[in-house]
């Protein structure tokens, strides 16, 4: 289901493709190495610390700090309908870095590196095929999650 990921999925298959299914359910997942405990985002099937492939998904809060950001005026293919837009790179609580679209709760003219932010899983419009992504929002922003799996 990794072809669900992003407005255009450049990498349709991955060992961690359930990542996209969790995003659809409102969960931002990183990976946790079952051998050494290292956590990272985006999820990696192969541990960058000890090279073990024994991993599990672990839920991230999506809280983080703004590492950098940029407003795009000249659109790459497939993004012509949304320019100008701002993308943000976030250092996540729990480890790892994420590139997301700056969401509606942020004042794009007042962004400052180091700002506390909240990453929110999203489903892209009413696309014929499901598309999932995430936005970077003001701290405290909430969203809907599917019920936890395997509960009756
Ligand atoms: Zn490890």
PDB file of C-alpha atoms and ligand atoms in Angstrom:
ATOM      1  CA  UNK A   1       0.000   0.000   0.000  1.00  0.00           C
ATOM      2  CA  UNK A   2       3.008   2.292  -0.132  1.00  0.00           C
ATOM      3  CA  UNK A   3       1.688   3.581  -3.476  1.00  0.00           C
ATOM      4  CA  UNK A   4      -0.857   5.403  -1.290  1.00  0.00           C
ATOM      5  CA  UNK A   5       1.886   7.612   0.079  1.00  0.00           C
ATOM      6  CA  UNK A   6       2.268  11.226  -1.061  1.00  0.00           C
ATOM      7  CA  UNK A   7       0.594  13.201  -3.822  1.00  0.00           C
ATOM      8  CA  UNK A   8       2.782  11.289  -6.262  1.00  0.00           C
ATOM      9  CA  UNK A   9       4.366   8.094  -5.001  1.00  0.00           C
ATOM     10  CA  UNK A  10       7.848   7.826  -6.411  1.00  0.00           C
ATOM     11  CA  UNK A  11       8.550   4.636  -4.440  1.00  0.00           C
ATOM     12  CA  UNK A  12       5.469   2.383  -4.712  1.00  0.00           C
ATOM     13  CA  UNK A  13       6.871  -0.576  -2.752  1.00  0.00           C
ATOM     14  CA  UNK A  14       8.823  -0.788   0.472  1.00  0.00           C
ATOM     15  CA  UNK A  15       9.571  -3.284   3.261  1.00  0.00           C
ATOM     16  CA  UNK A  16       7.778  -0.800   5.548  1.00  0.00           C
ATOM     17  CA  UNK A  17       4.784  -0.233   3.260  1.00  0.00           C
ATOM     18  CA  UNK A  18       2.249  -0.608   6.101  1.00  0.00           C
ATOM     19  CA  UNK A  19       3.470   2.886   7.024  1.00  0.00           C
ATOM     20  CA  UNK A  20       0.878   4.238   4.557  1.00  0.00           C
ATOM     21  CA  UNK A  21      -1.919   2.121   6.079  1.00  0.00           C
ATOM     22  CA  UNK A  22      -1.110   3.519   9.527  1.00  0.00           C
ATOM     23  CA  UNK A  23      -1.167   7.072   8.113  1.00  0.00           C
ATOM     24  CA  UNK A  24      -4.653   6.396   6.736  1.00  0.00           C
ATOM     25  CA  UNK A  25      -5.674   5.390  10.281  1.00  0.00           C
ATOM     26  CA  UNK A  26      -4.252   8.661  11.624  1.00  0.00           C
ATOM     27  CA  UNK A  27      -1.072   7.200  13.063  1.00  0.00           C
ATOM     28  CA  UNK A  28       2.425   8.441  12.392  1.00  0.00           C
ATOM     29  CA  UNK A  29       4.696   5.432  12.719  1.00  0.00           C
ATOM     30  CA  UNK A  30       8.417   5.112  13.090  1.00  0.00           C
ATOM     31  CA  UNK A  31      10.343   1.894  13.538  1.00  0.00           C
ATOM     32  CA  UNK A  32      11.853   0.387  16.666  1.00  0.00           C
ATOM     33  CA  UNK A  33      14.660  -2.147  16.468  1.00  0.00           C
ATOM     34  CA  UNK A  34      13.723  -5.205  18.552  1.00  0.00           C
ATOM     35  CA  UNK A  35      17.391  -5.992  19.116  1.00  0.00           C
ATOM     36  CA  UNK A  36      18.908  -2.663  20.252  1.00  0.00           C
ATOM     37  CA  UNK A  37      15.824  -0.472  20.808  1.00  0.00           C
ATOM     38  CA  UNK A  38      16.839   2.257  18.343  1.00  0.00           C
ATOM     39  CA  UNK A  39      13.851   4.260  17.079  1.00  0.00           C
ATOM     40  CA  UNK A  40      13.771   6.240  13.862  1.00  0.00           C
ATOM     41  CA  UNK A  41      11.543   8.026  11.389  1.00  0.00           C
ATOM     42  CA  UNK A  42      10.843   7.335   8.598  1.00  0.00           C
ATOM     43  CA  UNK A  43      10.523   3.674   9.581  1.00  0.00           C
ATOM     44  CA  UNK A  44      13.411   1.505   8.480  1.00  0.00           C
ATOM     45  CA  UNK A  45      13.272  -2.276   8.166  1.00  0.00           C
ATOM     46  CA  UNK A  46      17.034  -2.453   8.629  1.00  0.00           C
ATOM     47  CA  UNK A  47      18.409  -0.857  11.813  1.00  0.00           C
ATOM     48  CA  UNK A  48      20.960   1.896  11.040  1.00  0.00           C
ATOM     49  CA  UNK A  49      22.623   1.246  14.429  1.00  0.00           C
ATOM     50  CA  UNK A  50      23.076  -2.544  14.606  1.00  0.00           C
ATOM     51  CA  UNK A  51      21.973  -3.652  11.079  1.00  0.00           C
ATOM     52  CA  UNK A  52      19.313  -6.008  12.484  1.00  0.00           C
ATOM     53  CA  UNK A  53      16.195  -6.503  10.334  1.00  0.00           C
ATOM     54  CA  UNK A  54      14.130  -7.409  13.400  1.00  0.00           C
ATOM     55  CA  UNK A  55      11.912  -4.308  13.691  1.00  0.00           C
ATOM     56  CA  UNK A  56       8.431  -3.273  14.761  1.00  0.00           C
ATOM     57  CA  UNK A  57       6.387  -0.138  14.149  1.00  0.00           C
ATOM     58  CA  UNK A  58       6.228   2.327  17.013  1.00  0.00           C
ATOM     59  CA  UNK A  59       3.769   5.232  17.174  1.00  0.00           C
ATOM     60  CA  UNK A  60       5.191   8.751  17.131  1.00  0.00           C
ATOM     61  CA  UNK A  61       3.431  11.700  18.759  1.00  0.00           C
ATOM     62  CA  UNK A  62       4.250  13.891  15.754  1.00  0.00           C
ATOM     63  CA  UNK A  63       5.632  16.572  18.051  1.00  0.00           C
ATOM     64  CA  UNK A  64       8.839  18.183  16.913  1.00  0.00           C
ATOM     65  CA  UNK A  65      10.756  21.327  16.133  1.00  0.00           C
ATOM     66  CA  UNK A  66      11.109  23.169  12.855  1.00  0.00           C
ATOM     67  CA  UNK A  67      14.526  22.394  11.348  1.00  0.00           C
ATOM     68  CA  UNK A  68      14.018  24.448   8.177  1.00  0.00           C
ATOM     69  CA  UNK A  69      11.337  25.454   5.665  1.00  0.00           C
ATOM     70  CA  UNK A  70      10.935  26.793   2.132  1.00  0.00           C
ATOM     71  CA  UNK A  71       8.145  28.231   0.013  1.00  0.00           C
ATOM     72  CA  UNK A  72       7.924  26.694  -3.467  1.00  0.00           C
ATOM     73  CA  UNK A  73       6.846  29.021  -6.303  1.00  0.00           C
ATOM     74  CA  UNK A  74       7.922  26.953  -9.356  1.00  0.00           C
ATOM     75  CA  UNK A  75       6.080  23.642  -9.178  1.00  0.00           C
ATOM     76  CA  UNK A  76       7.587  20.268  -9.965  1.00  0.00           C
ATOM     77  CA  UNK A  77       5.459  17.947 -12.148  1.00  0.00           C
ATOM     78  CA  UNK A  78       2.130  17.136 -10.522  1.00  0.00           C
ATOM     79  CA  UNK A  79       2.168  20.033  -8.073  1.00  0.00           C
ATOM     80  CA  UNK A  80       1.184  22.809 -10.521  1.00  0.00           C
ATOM     81  CA  UNK A  81      -2.262  23.139  -8.930  1.00  0.00           C
ATOM     82  CA  UNK A  82      -0.966  23.935  -5.438  1.00  0.00           C
ATOM     83  CA  UNK A  83       1.792  26.557  -5.852  1.00  0.00           C
ATOM     84  CA  UNK A  84       2.814  28.529  -3.970  1.00  0.00           C
ATOM     85  CA  UNK A  85       3.166  26.151  -1.033  1.00  0.00           C
ATOM     86  CA  UNK A  86       5.476  25.882   1.950  1.00  0.00           C
ATOM     87  CA  UNK A  87       7.287  22.716   2.922  1.00  0.00           C
ATOM     88  CA  UNK A  88       8.858  22.187   6.317  1.00  0.00           C
ATOM     89  CA  UNK A  89      11.498  19.843   7.687  1.00  0.00           C
ATOM     90  CA  UNK A  90      10.799  18.756  11.265  1.00  0.00           C
ATOM     91  CA  UNK A  91      13.105  17.151  13.819  1.00  0.00           C
ATOM     92  CA  UNK A  92      10.791  14.646  15.499  1.00  0.00           C
ATOM     93  CA  UNK A  93      10.495  13.782  19.177  1.00  0.00           C
ATOM     94  CA  UNK A  94      11.683  10.159  19.207  1.00  0.00           C
ATOM     95  CA  UNK A  95      14.321  10.627  16.542  1.00  0.00           C
ATOM     96  CA  UNK A  96      14.339  11.196  12.817  1.00  0.00           C
ATOM     97  CA  UNK A  97      13.386  13.957  10.444  1.00  0.00           C
ATOM     98  CA  UNK A  98      10.346  14.512   8.264  1.00  0.00           C
ATOM     99  CA  UNK A  99       9.467  16.683   5.263  1.00  0.00           C
ATOM    100  CA  UNK A 100       5.839  17.810   5.279  1.00  0.00           C
ATOM    101  CA  UNK A 101       3.563  20.480   3.877  1.00  0.00           C
ATOM    102  CA  UNK A 102       3.056  23.484   6.143  1.00  0.00           C
ATOM    103  CA  UNK A 103      -0.601  23.266   7.177  1.00  0.00           C
ATOM    104  CA  UNK A 104      -3.353  25.846   7.539  1.00  0.00           C
ATOM    105  CA  UNK A 105      -2.780  26.402  11.272  1.00  0.00           C
ATOM    106  CA  UNK A 106       0.697  27.847  10.666  1.00  0.00           C
ATOM    107  CA  UNK A 107       1.310  31.473   9.722  1.00  0.00           C
ATOM    108  CA  UNK A 108       3.760  30.878   6.861  1.00  0.00           C
ATOM    109  CA  UNK A 109       5.049  34.472   7.100  1.00  0.00           C
ATOM    110  CA  UNK A 110       6.065  34.060  10.728  1.00  0.00           C
ATOM    111  CA  UNK A 111       7.792  30.671  10.736  1.00  0.00           C
ATOM    112  CA  UNK A 112      11.037  30.550  12.675  1.00  0.00           C
ATOM    113  CA  UNK A 113      13.587  27.759  12.794  1.00  0.00           C
ATOM    114  CA  UNK A 114      13.245  26.041  16.165  1.00  0.00           C
ATOM    115  CA  UNK A 115       9.454  26.582  16.408  1.00  0.00           C
ATOM    116  CA  UNK A 116       7.572  23.781  18.139  1.00  0.00           C
ATOM    117  CA  UNK A 117       5.219  22.081  15.671  1.00  0.00           C
ATOM    118  CA  UNK A 118       2.789  19.173  15.410  1.00  0.00           C
ATOM    119  CA  UNK A 119       2.801  16.756  12.450  1.00  0.00           C
ATOM    120  CA  UNK A 120      -0.679  15.572  11.441  1.00  0.00           C
ATOM    121  CA  UNK A 121      -1.500  12.548   9.213  1.00  0.00           C
ATOM    122  CA  UNK A 122      -3.848  13.425   6.306  1.00  0.00           C
ATOM    123  CA  UNK A 123      -5.799  11.794   3.516  1.00  0.00           C
ATOM    124  CA  UNK A 124      -5.579  13.723   0.251  1.00  0.00           C
ATOM    125  CA  UNK A 125      -9.033  14.866  -0.922  1.00  0.00           C
ATOM    126  CA  UNK A 126     -11.404  12.570  -2.752  1.00  0.00           C
ATOM    127  CA  UNK A 127      -8.810  10.989  -4.992  1.00  0.00           C
ATOM    128  CA  UNK A 128      -9.922   7.885  -6.915  1.00  0.00           C
ATOM    129  CA  UNK A 129      -7.075   6.066  -5.228  1.00  0.00           C
ATOM    130  CA  UNK A 130      -6.285   6.661  -1.566  1.00  0.00           C
ATOM    131  CA  UNK A 131      -3.428   9.098  -1.016  1.00  0.00           C
ATOM    132  CA  UNK A 132      -1.972   9.760   2.412  1.00  0.00           C
ATOM    133  CA  UNK A 133       0.474  12.414   3.557  1.00  0.00           C
ATOM    134  CA  UNK A 134       1.041  14.664   6.542  1.00  0.00           C
ATOM    135  CA  UNK A 135       1.098  18.357   7.312  1.00  0.00           C
ATOM    136  CA  UNK A 136       3.066  20.396   9.843  1.00  0.00           C
ATOM    137  CA  UNK A 137       0.790  22.323  12.195  1.00  0.00           C
ATOM    138  CA  UNK A 138       0.707  24.482  15.317  1.00  0.00           C
ATOM    139  CA  UNK A 139       1.364  22.620  18.613  1.00  0.00           C
ATOM    140  CA  UNK A 140      -1.854  21.271  20.108  1.00  0.00           C
ATOM    141  CA  UNK A 141      -3.476  20.575  16.727  1.00  0.00           C
ATOM    142  CA  UNK A 142      -5.584  17.406  16.981  1.00  0.00           C
ATOM    143  CA  UNK A 143      -6.893  14.923  14.412  1.00  0.00           C
ATOM    144  CA  UNK A 144      -9.055  11.812  14.142  1.00  0.00           C
ATOM    145  CA  UNK A 145      -7.559   8.359  14.543  1.00  0.00           C
ATOM    146  CA  UNK A 146      -9.068   4.998  13.720  1.00  0.00           C
ATOM    147  CA  UNK A 147      -9.729   2.843  16.790  1.00  0.00           C
ATOM    148  CA  UNK A 148      -6.676   0.858  17.895  1.00  0.00           C
ATOM    149  CA  UNK A 149      -6.404  -2.397  15.911  1.00  0.00           C
ATOM    150  CA  UNK A 150      -7.230  -5.795  17.469  1.00  0.00           C
ATOM    151  CA  UNK A 151      -9.671  -4.452  20.077  1.00  0.00           C
ATOM    152  CA  UNK A 152     -12.708  -6.723  19.698  1.00  0.00           C
TER     153      UNK A 152
HETATM  154 ZN1  LIG B   1      19.256  -2.124  16.177  1.00  0.00          ZN
END
